[in-house]
mmCIF file of C-alpha atoms in Angstrom:
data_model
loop_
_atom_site.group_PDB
_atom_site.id
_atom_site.type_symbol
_atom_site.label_atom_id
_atom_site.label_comp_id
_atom_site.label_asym_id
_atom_site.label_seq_id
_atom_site.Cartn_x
_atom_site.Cartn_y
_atom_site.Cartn_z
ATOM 1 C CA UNK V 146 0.000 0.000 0.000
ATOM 2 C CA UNK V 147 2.725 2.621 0.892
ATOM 3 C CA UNK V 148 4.536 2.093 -2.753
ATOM 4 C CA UNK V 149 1.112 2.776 -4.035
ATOM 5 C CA UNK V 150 0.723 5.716 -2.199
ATOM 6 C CA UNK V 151 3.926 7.216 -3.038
ATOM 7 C CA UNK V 152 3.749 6.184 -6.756
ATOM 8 C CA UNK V 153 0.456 7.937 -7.158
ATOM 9 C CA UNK V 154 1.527 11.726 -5.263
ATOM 10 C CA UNK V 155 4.902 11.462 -7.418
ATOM 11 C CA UNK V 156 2.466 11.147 -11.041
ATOM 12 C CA UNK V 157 0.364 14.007 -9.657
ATOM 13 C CA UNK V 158 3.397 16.208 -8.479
ATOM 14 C CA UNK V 159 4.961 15.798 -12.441
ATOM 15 C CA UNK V 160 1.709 16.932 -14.151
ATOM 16 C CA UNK V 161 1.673 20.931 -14.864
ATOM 17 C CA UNK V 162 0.272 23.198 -12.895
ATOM 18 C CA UNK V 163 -2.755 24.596 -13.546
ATOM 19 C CA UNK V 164 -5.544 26.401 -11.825
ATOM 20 C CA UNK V 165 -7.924 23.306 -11.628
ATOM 21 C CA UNK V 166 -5.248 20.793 -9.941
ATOM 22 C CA UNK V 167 -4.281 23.573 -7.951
ATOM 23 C CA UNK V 168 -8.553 23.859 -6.491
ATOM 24 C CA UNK V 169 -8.800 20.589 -6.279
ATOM 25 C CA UNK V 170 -5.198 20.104 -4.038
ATOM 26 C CA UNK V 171 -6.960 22.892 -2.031
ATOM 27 C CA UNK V 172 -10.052 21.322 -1.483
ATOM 28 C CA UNK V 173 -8.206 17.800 -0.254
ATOM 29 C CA UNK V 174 -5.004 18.671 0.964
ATOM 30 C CA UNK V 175 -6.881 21.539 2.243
ATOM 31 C CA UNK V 176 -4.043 24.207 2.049
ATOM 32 C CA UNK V 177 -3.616 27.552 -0.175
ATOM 33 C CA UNK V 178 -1.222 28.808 -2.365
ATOM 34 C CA UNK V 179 0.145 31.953 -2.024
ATOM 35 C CA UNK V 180 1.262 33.108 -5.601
ATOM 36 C CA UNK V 181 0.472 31.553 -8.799
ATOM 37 C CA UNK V 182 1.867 31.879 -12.329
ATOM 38 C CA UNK V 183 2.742 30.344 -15.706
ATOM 39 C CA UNK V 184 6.610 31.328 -15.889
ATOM 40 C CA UNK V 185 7.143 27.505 -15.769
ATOM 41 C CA UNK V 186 5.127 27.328 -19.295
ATOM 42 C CA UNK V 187 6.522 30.488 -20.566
ATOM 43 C CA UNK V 188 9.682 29.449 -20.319
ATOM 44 C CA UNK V 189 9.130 25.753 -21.381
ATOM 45 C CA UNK V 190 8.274 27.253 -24.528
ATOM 46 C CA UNK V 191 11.865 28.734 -25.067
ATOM 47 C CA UNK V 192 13.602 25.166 -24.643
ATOM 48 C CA UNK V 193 11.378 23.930 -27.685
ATOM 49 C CA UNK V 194 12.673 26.697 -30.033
ATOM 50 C CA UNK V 195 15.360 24.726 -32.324
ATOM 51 C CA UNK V 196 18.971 25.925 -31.366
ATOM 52 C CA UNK V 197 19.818 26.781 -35.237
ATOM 53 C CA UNK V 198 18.401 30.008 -34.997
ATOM 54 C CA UNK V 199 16.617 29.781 -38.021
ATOM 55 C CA UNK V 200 13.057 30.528 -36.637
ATOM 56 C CA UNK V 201 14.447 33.688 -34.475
ATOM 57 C CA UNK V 202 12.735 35.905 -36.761
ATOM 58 C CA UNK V 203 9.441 34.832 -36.117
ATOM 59 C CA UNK V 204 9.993 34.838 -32.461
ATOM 60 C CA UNK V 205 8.216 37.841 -30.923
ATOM 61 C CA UNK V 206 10.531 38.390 -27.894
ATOM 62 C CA UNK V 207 13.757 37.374 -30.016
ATOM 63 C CA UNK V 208 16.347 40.013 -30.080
ATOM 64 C CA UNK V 209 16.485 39.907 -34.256
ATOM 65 C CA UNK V 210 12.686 40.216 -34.073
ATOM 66 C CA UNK V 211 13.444 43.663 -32.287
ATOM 67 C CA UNK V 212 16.302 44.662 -34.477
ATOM 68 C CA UNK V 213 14.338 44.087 -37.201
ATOM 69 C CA UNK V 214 11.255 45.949 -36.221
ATOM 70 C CA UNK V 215 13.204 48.953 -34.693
ATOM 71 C CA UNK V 216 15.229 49.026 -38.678
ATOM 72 C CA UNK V 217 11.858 49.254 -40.332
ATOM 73 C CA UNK V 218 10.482 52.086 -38.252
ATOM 74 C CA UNK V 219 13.752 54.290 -38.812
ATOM 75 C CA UNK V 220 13.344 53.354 -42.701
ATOM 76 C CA UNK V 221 9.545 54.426 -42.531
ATOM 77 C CA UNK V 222 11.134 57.793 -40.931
ATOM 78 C CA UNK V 223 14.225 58.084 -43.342
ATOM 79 C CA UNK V 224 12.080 58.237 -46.189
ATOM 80 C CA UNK V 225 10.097 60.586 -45.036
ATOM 81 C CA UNK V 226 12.930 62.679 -44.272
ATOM 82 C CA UNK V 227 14.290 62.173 -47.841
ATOM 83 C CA UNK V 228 10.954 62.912 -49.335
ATOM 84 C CA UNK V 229 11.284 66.224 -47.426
ATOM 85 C CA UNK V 230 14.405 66.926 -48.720
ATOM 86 C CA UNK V 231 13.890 66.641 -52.167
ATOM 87 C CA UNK V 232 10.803 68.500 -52.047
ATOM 88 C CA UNK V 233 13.212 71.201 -50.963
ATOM 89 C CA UNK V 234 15.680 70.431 -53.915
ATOM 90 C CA UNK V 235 12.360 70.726 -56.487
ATOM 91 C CA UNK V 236 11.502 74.240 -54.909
ATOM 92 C CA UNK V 237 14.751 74.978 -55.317
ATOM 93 C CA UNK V 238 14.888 76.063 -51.422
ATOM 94 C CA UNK V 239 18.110 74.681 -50.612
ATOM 95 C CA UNK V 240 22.000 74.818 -52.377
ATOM 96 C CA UNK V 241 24.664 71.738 -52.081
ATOM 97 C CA UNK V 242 27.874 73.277 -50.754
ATOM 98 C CA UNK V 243 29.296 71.001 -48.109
ATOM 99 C CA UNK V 244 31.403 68.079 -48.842
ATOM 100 C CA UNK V 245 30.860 65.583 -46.158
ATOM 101 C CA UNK V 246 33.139 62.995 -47.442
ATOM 102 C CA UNK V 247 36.649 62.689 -49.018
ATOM 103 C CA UNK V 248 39.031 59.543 -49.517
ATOM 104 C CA UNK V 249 41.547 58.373 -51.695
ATOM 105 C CA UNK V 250 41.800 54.527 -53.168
ATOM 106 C CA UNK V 251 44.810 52.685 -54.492
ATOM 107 C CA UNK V 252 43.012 52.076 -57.485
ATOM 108 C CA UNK V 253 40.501 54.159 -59.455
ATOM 109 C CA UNK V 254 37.267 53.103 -58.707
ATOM 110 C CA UNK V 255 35.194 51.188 -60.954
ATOM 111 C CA UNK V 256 31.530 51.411 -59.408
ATOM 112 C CA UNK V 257 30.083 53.055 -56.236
ATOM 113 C CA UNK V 258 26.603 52.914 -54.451
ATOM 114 C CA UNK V 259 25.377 54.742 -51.230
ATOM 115 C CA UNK V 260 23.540 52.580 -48.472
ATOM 116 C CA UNK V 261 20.078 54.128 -48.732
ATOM 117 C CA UNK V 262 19.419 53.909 -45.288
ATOM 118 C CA UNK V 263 22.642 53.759 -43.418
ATOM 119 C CA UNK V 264 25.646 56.098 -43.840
ATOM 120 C CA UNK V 265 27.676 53.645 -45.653
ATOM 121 C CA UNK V 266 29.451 53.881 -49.328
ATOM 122 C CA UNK V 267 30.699 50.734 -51.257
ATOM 123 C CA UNK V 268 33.062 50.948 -53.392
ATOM 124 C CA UNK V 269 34.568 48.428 -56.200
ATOM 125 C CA UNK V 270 38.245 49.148 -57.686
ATOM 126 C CA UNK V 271 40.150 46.961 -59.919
ATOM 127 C CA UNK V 272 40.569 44.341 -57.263
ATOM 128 C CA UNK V 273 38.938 45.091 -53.803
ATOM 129 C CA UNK V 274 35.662 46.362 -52.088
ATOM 130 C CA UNK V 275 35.678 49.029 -49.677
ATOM 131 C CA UNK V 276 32.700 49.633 -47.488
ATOM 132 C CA UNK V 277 32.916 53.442 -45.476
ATOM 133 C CA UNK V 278 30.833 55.078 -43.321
ATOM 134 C CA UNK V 279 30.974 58.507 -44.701
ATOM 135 C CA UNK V 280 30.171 60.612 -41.667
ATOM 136 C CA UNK V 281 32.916 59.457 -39.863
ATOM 137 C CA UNK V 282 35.652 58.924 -42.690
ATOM 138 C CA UNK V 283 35.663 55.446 -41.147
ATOM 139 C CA UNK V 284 36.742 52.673 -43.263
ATOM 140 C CA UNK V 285 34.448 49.761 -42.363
ATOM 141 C CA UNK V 286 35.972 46.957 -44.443
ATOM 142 C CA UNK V 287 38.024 46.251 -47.079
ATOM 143 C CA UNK V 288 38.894 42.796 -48.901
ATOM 144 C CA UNK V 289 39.775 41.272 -52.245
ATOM 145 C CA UNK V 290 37.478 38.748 -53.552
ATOM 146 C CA UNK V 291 38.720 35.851 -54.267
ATOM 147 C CA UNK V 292 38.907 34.844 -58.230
ATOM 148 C CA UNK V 293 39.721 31.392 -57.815
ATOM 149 C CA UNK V 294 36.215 29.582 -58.703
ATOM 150 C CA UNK V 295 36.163 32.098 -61.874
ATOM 151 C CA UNK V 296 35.665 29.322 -64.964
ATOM 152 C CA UNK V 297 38.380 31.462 -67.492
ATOM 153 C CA UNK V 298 41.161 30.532 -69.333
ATOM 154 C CA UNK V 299 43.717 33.475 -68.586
ATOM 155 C CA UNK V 300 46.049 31.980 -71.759
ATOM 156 C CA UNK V 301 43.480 34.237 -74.014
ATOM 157 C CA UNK V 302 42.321 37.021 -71.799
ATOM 158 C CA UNK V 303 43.533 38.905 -69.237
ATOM 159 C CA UNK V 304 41.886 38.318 -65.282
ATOM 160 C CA UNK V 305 39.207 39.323 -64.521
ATOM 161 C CA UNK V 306 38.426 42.445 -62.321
ATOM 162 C CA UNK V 307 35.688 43.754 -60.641
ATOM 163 C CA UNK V 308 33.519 46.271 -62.808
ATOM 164 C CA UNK V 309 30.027 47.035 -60.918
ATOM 165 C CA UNK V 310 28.814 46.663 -57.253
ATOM 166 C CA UNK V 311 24.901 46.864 -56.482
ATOM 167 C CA UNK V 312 23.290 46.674 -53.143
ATOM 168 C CA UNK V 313 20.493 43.906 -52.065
ATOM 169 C CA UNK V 314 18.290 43.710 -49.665
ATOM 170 C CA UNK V 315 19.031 46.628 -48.151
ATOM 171 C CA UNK V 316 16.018 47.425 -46.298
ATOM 172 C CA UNK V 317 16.547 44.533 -43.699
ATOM 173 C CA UNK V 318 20.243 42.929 -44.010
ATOM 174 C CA UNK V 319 22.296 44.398 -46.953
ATOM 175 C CA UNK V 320 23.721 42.201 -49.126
ATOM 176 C CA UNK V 321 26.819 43.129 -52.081
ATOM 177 C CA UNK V 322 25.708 41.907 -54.908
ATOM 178 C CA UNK V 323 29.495 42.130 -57.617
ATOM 179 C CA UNK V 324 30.214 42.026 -61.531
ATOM 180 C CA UNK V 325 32.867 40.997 -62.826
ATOM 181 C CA UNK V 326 34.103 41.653 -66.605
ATOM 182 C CA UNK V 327 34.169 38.001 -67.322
ATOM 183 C CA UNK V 328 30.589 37.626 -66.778
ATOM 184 C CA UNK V 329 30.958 36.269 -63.200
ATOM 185 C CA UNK V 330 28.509 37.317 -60.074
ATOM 186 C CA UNK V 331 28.908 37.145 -56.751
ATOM 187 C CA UNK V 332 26.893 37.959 -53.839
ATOM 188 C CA UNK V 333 28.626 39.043 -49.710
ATOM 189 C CA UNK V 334 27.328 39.078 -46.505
ATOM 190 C CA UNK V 335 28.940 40.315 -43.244
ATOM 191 C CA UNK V 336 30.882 42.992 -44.289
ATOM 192 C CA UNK V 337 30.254 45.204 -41.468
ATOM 193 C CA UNK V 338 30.039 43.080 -38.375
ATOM 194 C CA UNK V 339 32.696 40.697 -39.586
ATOM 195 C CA UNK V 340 34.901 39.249 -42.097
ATOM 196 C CA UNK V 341 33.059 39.372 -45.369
ATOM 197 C CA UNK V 342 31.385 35.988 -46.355
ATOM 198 C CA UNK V 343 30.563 34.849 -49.660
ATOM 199 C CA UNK V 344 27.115 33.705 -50.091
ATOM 200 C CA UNK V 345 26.510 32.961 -53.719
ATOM 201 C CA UNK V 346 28.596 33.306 -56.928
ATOM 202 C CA UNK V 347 27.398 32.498 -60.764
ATOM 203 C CA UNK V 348 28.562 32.931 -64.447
ATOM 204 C CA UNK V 349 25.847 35.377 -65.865
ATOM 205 C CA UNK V 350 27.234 35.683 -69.520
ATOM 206 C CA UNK V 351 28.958 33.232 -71.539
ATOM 207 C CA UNK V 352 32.928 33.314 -71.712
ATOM 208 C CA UNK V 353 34.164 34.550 -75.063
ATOM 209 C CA UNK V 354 37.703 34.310 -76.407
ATOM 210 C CA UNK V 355 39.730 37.086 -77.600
ATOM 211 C CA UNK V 356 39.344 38.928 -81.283
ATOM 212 C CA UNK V 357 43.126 37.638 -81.846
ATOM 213 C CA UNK V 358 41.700 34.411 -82.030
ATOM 214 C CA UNK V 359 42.669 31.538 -84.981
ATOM 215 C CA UNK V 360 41.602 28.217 -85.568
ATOM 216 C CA UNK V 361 44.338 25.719 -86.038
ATOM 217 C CA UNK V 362 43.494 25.587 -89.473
ATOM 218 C CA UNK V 363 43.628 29.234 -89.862
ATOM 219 C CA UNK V 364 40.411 28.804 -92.163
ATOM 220 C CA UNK V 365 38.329 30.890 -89.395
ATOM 221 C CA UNK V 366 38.354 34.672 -87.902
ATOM 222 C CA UNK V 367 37.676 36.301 -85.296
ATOM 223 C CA UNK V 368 37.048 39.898 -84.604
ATOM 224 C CA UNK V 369 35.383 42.257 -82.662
ATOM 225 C CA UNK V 370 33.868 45.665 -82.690
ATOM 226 C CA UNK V 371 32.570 47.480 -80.085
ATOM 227 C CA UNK V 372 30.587 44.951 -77.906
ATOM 228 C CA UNK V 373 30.135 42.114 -80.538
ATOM 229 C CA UNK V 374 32.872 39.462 -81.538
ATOM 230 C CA UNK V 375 32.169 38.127 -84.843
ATOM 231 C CA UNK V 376 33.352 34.617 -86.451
ATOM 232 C CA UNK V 377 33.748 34.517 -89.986
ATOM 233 C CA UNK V 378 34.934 31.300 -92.520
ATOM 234 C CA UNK V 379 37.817 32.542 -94.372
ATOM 235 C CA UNK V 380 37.676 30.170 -97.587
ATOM 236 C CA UNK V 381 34.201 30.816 -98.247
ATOM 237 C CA UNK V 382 34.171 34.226 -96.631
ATOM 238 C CA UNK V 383 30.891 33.288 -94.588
ATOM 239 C CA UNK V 384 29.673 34.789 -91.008
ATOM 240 C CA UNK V 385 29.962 31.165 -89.153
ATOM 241 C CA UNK V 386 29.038 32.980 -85.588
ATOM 242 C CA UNK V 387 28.379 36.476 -83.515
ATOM 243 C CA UNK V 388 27.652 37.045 -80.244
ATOM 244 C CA UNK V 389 27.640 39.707 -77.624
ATOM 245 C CA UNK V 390 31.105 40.041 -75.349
ATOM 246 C CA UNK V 391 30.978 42.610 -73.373
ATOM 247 C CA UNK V 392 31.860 42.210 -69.650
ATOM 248 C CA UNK V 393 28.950 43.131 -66.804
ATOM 249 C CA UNK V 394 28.953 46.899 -66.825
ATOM 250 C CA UNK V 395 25.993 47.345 -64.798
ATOM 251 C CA UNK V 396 23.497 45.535 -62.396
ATOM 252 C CA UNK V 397 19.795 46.360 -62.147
ATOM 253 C CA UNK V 398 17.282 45.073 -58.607
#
């Protein structure tokens, strides 16, 4: 009888509290609680969230939920501001004379786009990225991109270099999206809080060789002008081929 007895108040003591078993432990045991709550719930809850952290953002009391929701109130404001401002520039109410930012780069700089929400510049050159914050003159990162996974054949052209830099997703977490003259994308992450990451990369136009190209043979021709590179069959003095072979001058969202 006693193992019985202790068997059965150990199974009700691991059930959940509630308010009923609480009443009815009242009513028998006759005595009265002093405070009740559901912390132990609430925070059961937060063991059963997966530790990836892929679901964070869906959390309500998460701390990127918060981030997130504080970033789109101060875009809702900053556009307002900027729809203020030019206003201003329309009525011709207001004249540009401060410089707010000056730097020099090692290399002249290919492409350039301003953060539209955060003081930050990024800049492409020949061979790195350079991400400022333009208030400060602070240089936030810098890195070379690395070429290595770049499908080209340097016996025919020369390597490739970065020609264009766009920004992605900038409303939430920015994203550098990079062209490249050989026809090669790629997409970073991270390049404020940390080392820059590389999240994506893909050939977006074909490769094409150069216009001092021969066949073996020497019975075909290539040439180019402007952006096309045209093939032609030199005994029968036929177009064989043309394509377009211009490298990625500009990227579009």
């Amino acid at each position: 009888n006693t193992i019985v007895e202790e068997s059965s108040v150990l199974s009700s003591s691991s059930s959940p509290p509630n308010v009923e078993s609480d009443g009815e432990k009242d009513t028998k045991n006759k005595t009265k609680t002093i405070l009740r709550s559901q912390f132990f719930e609430w925070v059961s809850k937060n063991f059963a969230h997966p530790l990836s952290g892929l679901n964070d953002g869906g959390d309500f009391e998460s701390a990127i939920y918060y981030e997130r929701d504080w970033r789109y109130t101060r875009n809702m404001a900053l556009r307002k501001e900027a729809q203020e401002e030019q206003n201003k520039v329309n009525n011709l109410n207001c004249k540009i004379e401060h410089q707010i930012f000056s730097s020099k780069c090692k290399q002249s700089p290919n492409s350039l786009v301003f953060h539209p929400y955060d003081p930050h510049v990024v800049v492409a050159t020949k061979d790195y990225l350079t991400v400022w914050d333009y208030q400060s003159s602070y240089k936030l990162s810098q890195w070379k991109p690395d070429l290595r996974n770049h499908n080209l054949d340097l016996s025919y052209r020369s390597a490739p270099h970065l020609s264009v830099v766009e920004l992605i997703n900038s409303h939430d977490v920015s994203l550098i999206l990079a062209g490249y003259n050989d026809g090669n994308i790629q997409v970073w992450s991270q390049f404020i809080d940390g080392p820059p990451k590389l999240v994506s990369g893909w050939h977006a136009l074909p490769i094409c060789k150069s216009p001092s190209f021969e066949s073996s043979s020497s019975k075909r021709f290539i040439t180019k002008h402007l952006s096309t590179t045209i093939m032609y069959n030199m005994v029968i003095f036929l177009l064989v081929f043309q394509w377009h072979s211009n490298g990625i001058k500009d990227l579009a969202i």
